[in-house]
């Protein structure tokens, strides 16, 4: 299997190649430890491609795909992995499906062969599908007993009606109960194909070694004649609302949600910086003002995840039931402050230092490195986004932050979970 190397990447020891059958291979040569970590991403997969009636199929595939192949039983697969202390697993997210692999370098070739067999010829045994379906249903029911998850699920439904982001990655009780082995097989047949695969490796391996090994395992995998189905969704339109659920709980959960932006748009890094300033850590604005100074919060934070489509910008607080209305007011005012007042250079610089410092710390292990570069490639950003994202943070001005806050953070969706009065 021949490949084309793309050498426009100015990152030391990083290589990106595209094979004839469409596989994209990223290699980061890191000789520091005798370990190789791999991430195997399937683009145009994950929950973003699920129909409402099949919500949760990606998660169920990830739970069952390692439980049997044409040649190996679940027990035999587990024995091969555990006998050498390796790690091999599958996972799904909103925007992709992935498998992971971690071994010492000497064991990487046989483990890669095993992973290739799992990816290409899983059998999805009926008994394993039924077991994992029951476990998933238990997980969904368990989440309904946790106030934070209840509030977040309600907020998702408010913000993303008729959109895959509006449903938990686990799916719903109704959809999961109706999933069949045939649904898993159809998902696998549709999205597991070489031209939909991004392989990201980091560790004690050279470009030549990686290319040869991937060729041996995946070289005869032919891409289908028909193209991979495109992601077909309509981005949500802002329509703020307030909803509440009465639950037997000792605290109230208050969540404010705002429709943010996609990862490939220019306002994305600014919203990342704002969320860091507002709710990241013990020095964040929300923690200092609402917990330390006013004693309102058991827990308070903000987050803005990276998404292929429009991502939610969320602030939340856990508080005493008697403080529910004050909590809503406090959260709202702190976000509203960003739209009315211009942050000082010192405030913004502190957030920049925190964001870039945590970003750097998130790429210390081979697994984290493989995840970062493979994820960016999977989202269509390219591995160079690792550098371009970091370069966009220092030039952000207080005026720019205020402008972006006004664009996105004016009208919140409100989700409440509280006990009876």
mmCIF file with all atom_site columns, N, CA, C and O in Angstrom, residues 255-277:
data_model
loop_
_atom_site.group_PDB
_atom_site.id
_atom_site.type_symbol
_atom_site.label_atom_id
_atom_site.label_alt_id
_atom_site.label_comp_id
_atom_site.label_asym_id
_atom_site.label_entity_id
_atom_site.label_seq_id
_atom_site.pdbx_PDB_ins_code
_atom_site.Cartn_x
_atom_site.Cartn_y
_atom_site.Cartn_z
_atom_site.occupancy
_atom_site.B_iso_or_equiv
_atom_site.pdbx_formal_charge
_atom_site.auth_seq_id
_atom_site.auth_comp_id
_atom_site.auth_asym_id
_atom_site.auth_atom_id
_atom_site.pdbx_PDB_model_num
ATOM 1  N N  . UNK A 1 255 ? -28.517 25.788 35.809 1.00 0.00 ? 255 UNK A N  1
ATOM 2  C CA . UNK A 1 255 ? -27.678 25.796 34.602 1.00 0.00 ? 255 UNK A CA 1
ATOM 3  C C  . UNK A 1 255 ? -28.168 26.858 33.635 1.00 0.00 ? 255 UNK A C  1
ATOM 4  O O  . UNK A 1 255 ? -29.364 26.963 33.373 1.00 0.00 ? 255 UNK A O  1
ATOM 5  N N  . UNK A 1 256 ? -27.237 27.628 33.134 1.00 0.00 ? 256 UNK A N  1
ATOM 6  C CA . UNK A 1 256 ? -27.520 28.586 32.077 1.00 0.00 ? 256 UNK A CA 1
ATOM 7  C C  . UNK A 1 256 ? -26.762 28.148 30.836 1.00 0.00 ? 256 UNK A C  1
ATOM 8  O O  . UNK A 1 256 ? -25.549 27.909 30.897 1.00 0.00 ? 256 UNK A O  1
ATOM 9  N N  . UNK A 1 257 ? -27.451 28.039 29.718 1.00 0.00 ? 257 UNK A N  1
ATOM 10 C CA . UNK A 1 257 ? -26.814 27.597 28.476 1.00 0.00 ? 257 UNK A CA 1
ATOM 11 C C  . UNK A 1 257 ? -26.967 28.623 27.375 1.00 0.00 ? 257 UNK A C  1
ATOM 12 O O  . UNK A 1 257 ? -28.003 29.291 27.263 1.00 0.00 ? 257 UNK A O  1
ATOM 13 N N  . UNK A 1 258 ? -25.931 28.768 26.574 1.00 0.00 ? 258 UNK A N  1
ATOM 14 C CA . UNK A 1 258 ? -25.925 29.691 25.434 1.00 0.00 ? 258 UNK A CA 1
ATOM 15 C C  . UNK A 1 258 ? -25.406 28.934 24.227 1.00 0.00 ? 258 UNK A C  1
ATOM 16 O O  . UNK A 1 258 ? -24.462 28.147 24.342 1.00 0.00 ? 258 UNK A O  1
ATOM 17 N N  . UNK A 1 259 ? -25.992 29.157 23.065 1.00 0.00 ? 259 UNK A N  1
ATOM 18 C CA . UNK A 1 259 ? -25.476 28.534 21.852 1.00 0.00 ? 259 UNK A CA 1
ATOM 19 C C  . UNK A 1 259 ? -24.201 29.255 21.434 1.00 0.00 ? 259 UNK A C  1
ATOM 20 O O  . UNK A 1 259 ? -24.211 30.465 21.177 1.00 0.00 ? 259 UNK A O  1
ATOM 21 N N  . UNK A 1 260 ? -23.100 28.513 21.384 1.00 0.00 ? 260 UNK A N  1
ATOM 22 C CA . UNK A 1 260 ? -21.813 29.110 21.051 1.00 0.00 ? 260 UNK A CA 1
ATOM 23 C C  . UNK A 1 260 ? -21.513 29.035 19.567 1.00 0.00 ? 260 UNK A C  1
ATOM 24 O O  . UNK A 1 260 ? -22.299 29.468 18.730 1.00 0.00 ? 260 UNK A O  1
ATOM 25 N N  . UNK A 1 261 ? -20.379 28.426 19.240 1.00 0.00 ? 261 UNK A N  1
ATOM 26 C CA . UNK A 1 261 ? -19.948 28.383 17.848 1.00 0.00 ? 261 UNK A CA 1
ATOM 27 C C  . UNK A 1 261 ? -19.266 27.062 17.540 1.00 0.00 ? 261 UNK A C  1
ATOM 28 O O  . UNK A 1 261 ? -18.979 26.262 18.437 1.00 0.00 ? 261 UNK A O  1
ATOM 29 N N  . UNK A 1 262 ? -19.004 26.825 16.263 1.00 0.00 ? 262 UNK A N  1
ATOM 30 C CA . UNK A 1 262 ? -18.309 25.620 15.821 1.00 0.00 ? 262 UNK A CA 1
ATOM 31 C C  . UNK A 1 262 ? -16.805 25.788 16.003 1.00 0.00 ? 262 UNK A C  1
ATOM 32 O O  . UNK A 1 262 ? -16.296 26.911 16.045 1.00 0.00 ? 262 UNK A O  1
ATOM 33 N N  . UNK A 1 263 ? -16.094 24.677 16.040 1.00 0.00 ? 263 UNK A N  1
ATOM 34 C CA . UNK A 1 263 ? -14.657 24.719 16.291 1.00 0.00 ? 263 UNK A CA 1
ATOM 35 C C  . UNK A 1 263 ? -13.885 25.388 15.153 1.00 0.00 ? 263 UNK A C  1
ATOM 36 O O  . UNK A 1 263 ? -12.802 25.937 15.370 1.00 0.00 ? 263 UNK A O  1
ATOM 37 N N  . UNK A 1 264 ? -14.431 25.385 13.953 1.00 0.00 ? 264 UNK A N  1
ATOM 38 C CA . UNK A 1 264 ? -13.682 25.922 12.806 1.00 0.00 ? 264 UNK A CA 1
ATOM 39 C C  . UNK A 1 264 ? -13.970 27.397 12.531 1.00 0.00 ? 264 UNK A C  1
ATOM 40 O O  . UNK A 1 264 ? -13.540 27.925 11.508 1.00 0.00 ? 264 UNK A O  1
ATOM 41 N N  . UNK A 1 265 ? -14.687 28.065 13.422 1.00 0.00 ? 265 UNK A N  1
ATOM 42 C CA . UNK A 1 265 ? -15.005 29.475 13.218 1.00 0.00 ? 265 UNK A CA 1
ATOM 43 C C  . UNK A 1 265 ? -14.144 30.362 14.112 1.00 0.00 ? 265 UNK A C  1
ATOM 44 O O  . UNK A 1 265 ? -13.658 29.934 15.161 1.00 0.00 ? 265 UNK A O  1
ATOM 45 N N  . UNK A 1 266 ? -13.985 31.623 13.722 1.00 0.00 ? 266 UNK A N  1
ATOM 46 C CA . UNK A 1 266 ? -12.985 32.489 14.344 1.00 0.00 ? 266 UNK A CA 1
ATOM 47 C C  . UNK A 1 266 ? -13.312 32.886 15.783 1.00 0.00 ? 266 UNK A C  1
ATOM 48 O O  . UNK A 1 266 ? -12.419 33.291 16.537 1.00 0.00 ? 266 UNK A O  1
ATOM 49 N N  . UNK A 1 267 ? -14.585 32.778 16.185 1.00 0.00 ? 267 UNK A N  1
ATOM 50 C CA . UNK A 1 267 ? -14.934 33.134 17.558 1.00 0.00 ? 267 UNK A CA 1
ATOM 51 C C  . UNK A 1 267 ? -14.670 32.001 18.547 1.00 0.00 ? 267 UNK A C  1
ATOM 52 O O  . UNK A 1 267 ? -14.738 32.217 19.766 1.00 0.00 ? 267 UNK A O  1
ATOM 53 N N  . UNK A 1 268 ? -14.361 30.812 18.045 1.00 0.00 ? 268 UNK A N  1
ATOM 54 C CA . UNK A 1 268 ? -14.149 29.653 18.930 1.00 0.00 ? 268 UNK A CA 1
ATOM 55 C C  . UNK A 1 268 ? -13.069 29.900 19.991 1.00 0.00 ? 268 UNK A C  1
ATOM 56 O O  . UNK A 1 268 ? -13.328 29.698 21.187 1.00 0.00 ? 268 UNK A O  1
ATOM 57 N N  . UNK A 1 269 ? -11.847 30.338 19.631 1.00 0.00 ? 269 UNK A N  1
ATOM 58 C CA . UNK A 1 269 ? -10.830 30.523 20.672 1.00 0.00 ? 269 UNK A CA 1
ATOM 59 C C  . UNK A 1 269 ? -11.199 31.613 21.677 1.00 0.00 ? 269 UNK A C  1
ATOM 60 O O  . UNK A 1 269 ? -10.800 31.533 22.846 1.00 0.00 ? 269 UNK A O  1
ATOM 61 N N  . UNK A 1 270 ? -11.959 32.613 21.243 1.00 0.00 ? 270 UNK A N  1
ATOM 62 C CA . UNK A 1 270 ? -12.355 33.680 22.166 1.00 0.00 ? 270 UNK A CA 1
ATOM 63 C C  . UNK A 1 270 ? -13.325 33.131 23.215 1.00 0.00 ? 270 UNK A C  1
ATOM 64 O O  . UNK A 1 270 ? -13.200 33.427 24.412 1.00 0.00 ? 270 UNK A O  1
ATOM 65 N N  . UNK A 1 271 ? -14.281 32.304 22.794 1.00 0.00 ? 271 UNK A N  1
ATOM 66 C CA . UNK A 1 271 ? -15.202 31.697 23.751 1.00 0.00 ? 271 UNK A CA 1
ATOM 67 C C  . UNK A 1 271 ? -14.480 30.718 24.677 1.00 0.00 ? 271 UNK A C  1
ATOM 68 O O  . UNK A 1 271 ? -14.838 30.582 25.850 1.00 0.00 ? 271 UNK A O  1
ATOM 69 N N  . UNK A 1 272 ? -13.467 30.034 24.170 1.00 0.00 ? 272 UNK A N  1
ATOM 70 C CA . UNK A 1 272 ? -12.646 29.177 25.034 1.00 0.00 ? 272 UNK A CA 1
ATOM 71 C C  . UNK A 1 272 ? -11.976 30.005 26.127 1.00 0.00 ? 272 UNK A C  1
ATOM 72 O O  . UNK A 1 272 ? -11.926 29.605 27.298 1.00 0.00 ? 272 UNK A O  1
ATOM 73 N N  . UNK A 1 273 ? -11.467 31.167 25.744 1.00 0.00 ? 273 UNK A N  1
ATOM 74 C CA . UNK A 1 273 ? -10.800 32.044 26.706 1.00 0.00 ? 273 UNK A CA 1
ATOM 75 C C  . UNK A 1 273 ? -11.806 32.586 27.723 1.00 0.00 ? 273 UNK A C  1
ATOM 76 O O  . UNK A 1 273 ? -11.513 32.637 28.920 1.00 0.00 ? 273 UNK A O  1
ATOM 77 N N  . UNK A 1 274 ? -12.975 32.976 27.268 1.00 0.00 ? 274 UNK A N  1
ATOM 78 C CA . UNK A 1 274 ? -13.998 33.503 28.170 1.00 0.00 ? 274 UNK A CA 1
ATOM 79 C C  . UNK A 1 274 ? -14.443 32.433 29.166 1.00 0.00 ? 274 UNK A C  1
ATOM 80 O O  . UNK A 1 274 ? -14.620 32.710 30.363 1.00 0.00 ? 274 UNK A O  1
ATOM 81 N N  . UNK A 1 275 ? -14.624 31.204 28.701 1.00 0.00 ? 275 UNK A N  1
ATOM 82 C CA . UNK A 1 275 ? -15.050 30.137 29.614 1.00 0.00 ? 275 UNK A CA 1
ATOM 83 C C  . UNK A 1 275 ? -13.955 29.840 30.642 1.00 0.00 ? 275 UNK A C  1
ATOM 84 O O  . UNK A 1 275 ? -14.252 29.522 31.797 1.00 0.00 ? 275 UNK A O  1
ATOM 85 N N  . UNK A 1 276 ? -12.699 29.946 30.238 1.00 0.00 ? 276 UNK A N  1
ATOM 86 C CA . UNK A 1 276 ? -11.591 29.770 31.181 1.00 0.00 ? 276 UNK A CA 1
ATOM 87 C C  . UNK A 1 276 ? -11.621 30.855 32.246 1.00 0.00 ? 276 UNK A C  1
ATOM 88 O O  . UNK A 1 276 ? -11.459 30.586 33.442 1.00 0.00 ? 276 UNK A O  1
ATOM 89 N N  . UNK A 1 277 ? -11.815 32.086 31.828 1.00 0.00 ? 277 UNK A N  1
ATOM 90 C CA . UNK A 1 277 ? -11.890 33.212 32.776 1.00 0.00 ? 277 UNK A CA 1
ATOM 91 C C  . UNK A 1 277 ? -13.058 33.041 33.739 1.00 0.00 ? 277 UNK A C  1
ATOM 92 O O  . UNK A 1 277 ? -12.916 33.218 34.946 1.00 0.00 ? 277 UNK A O  1
#
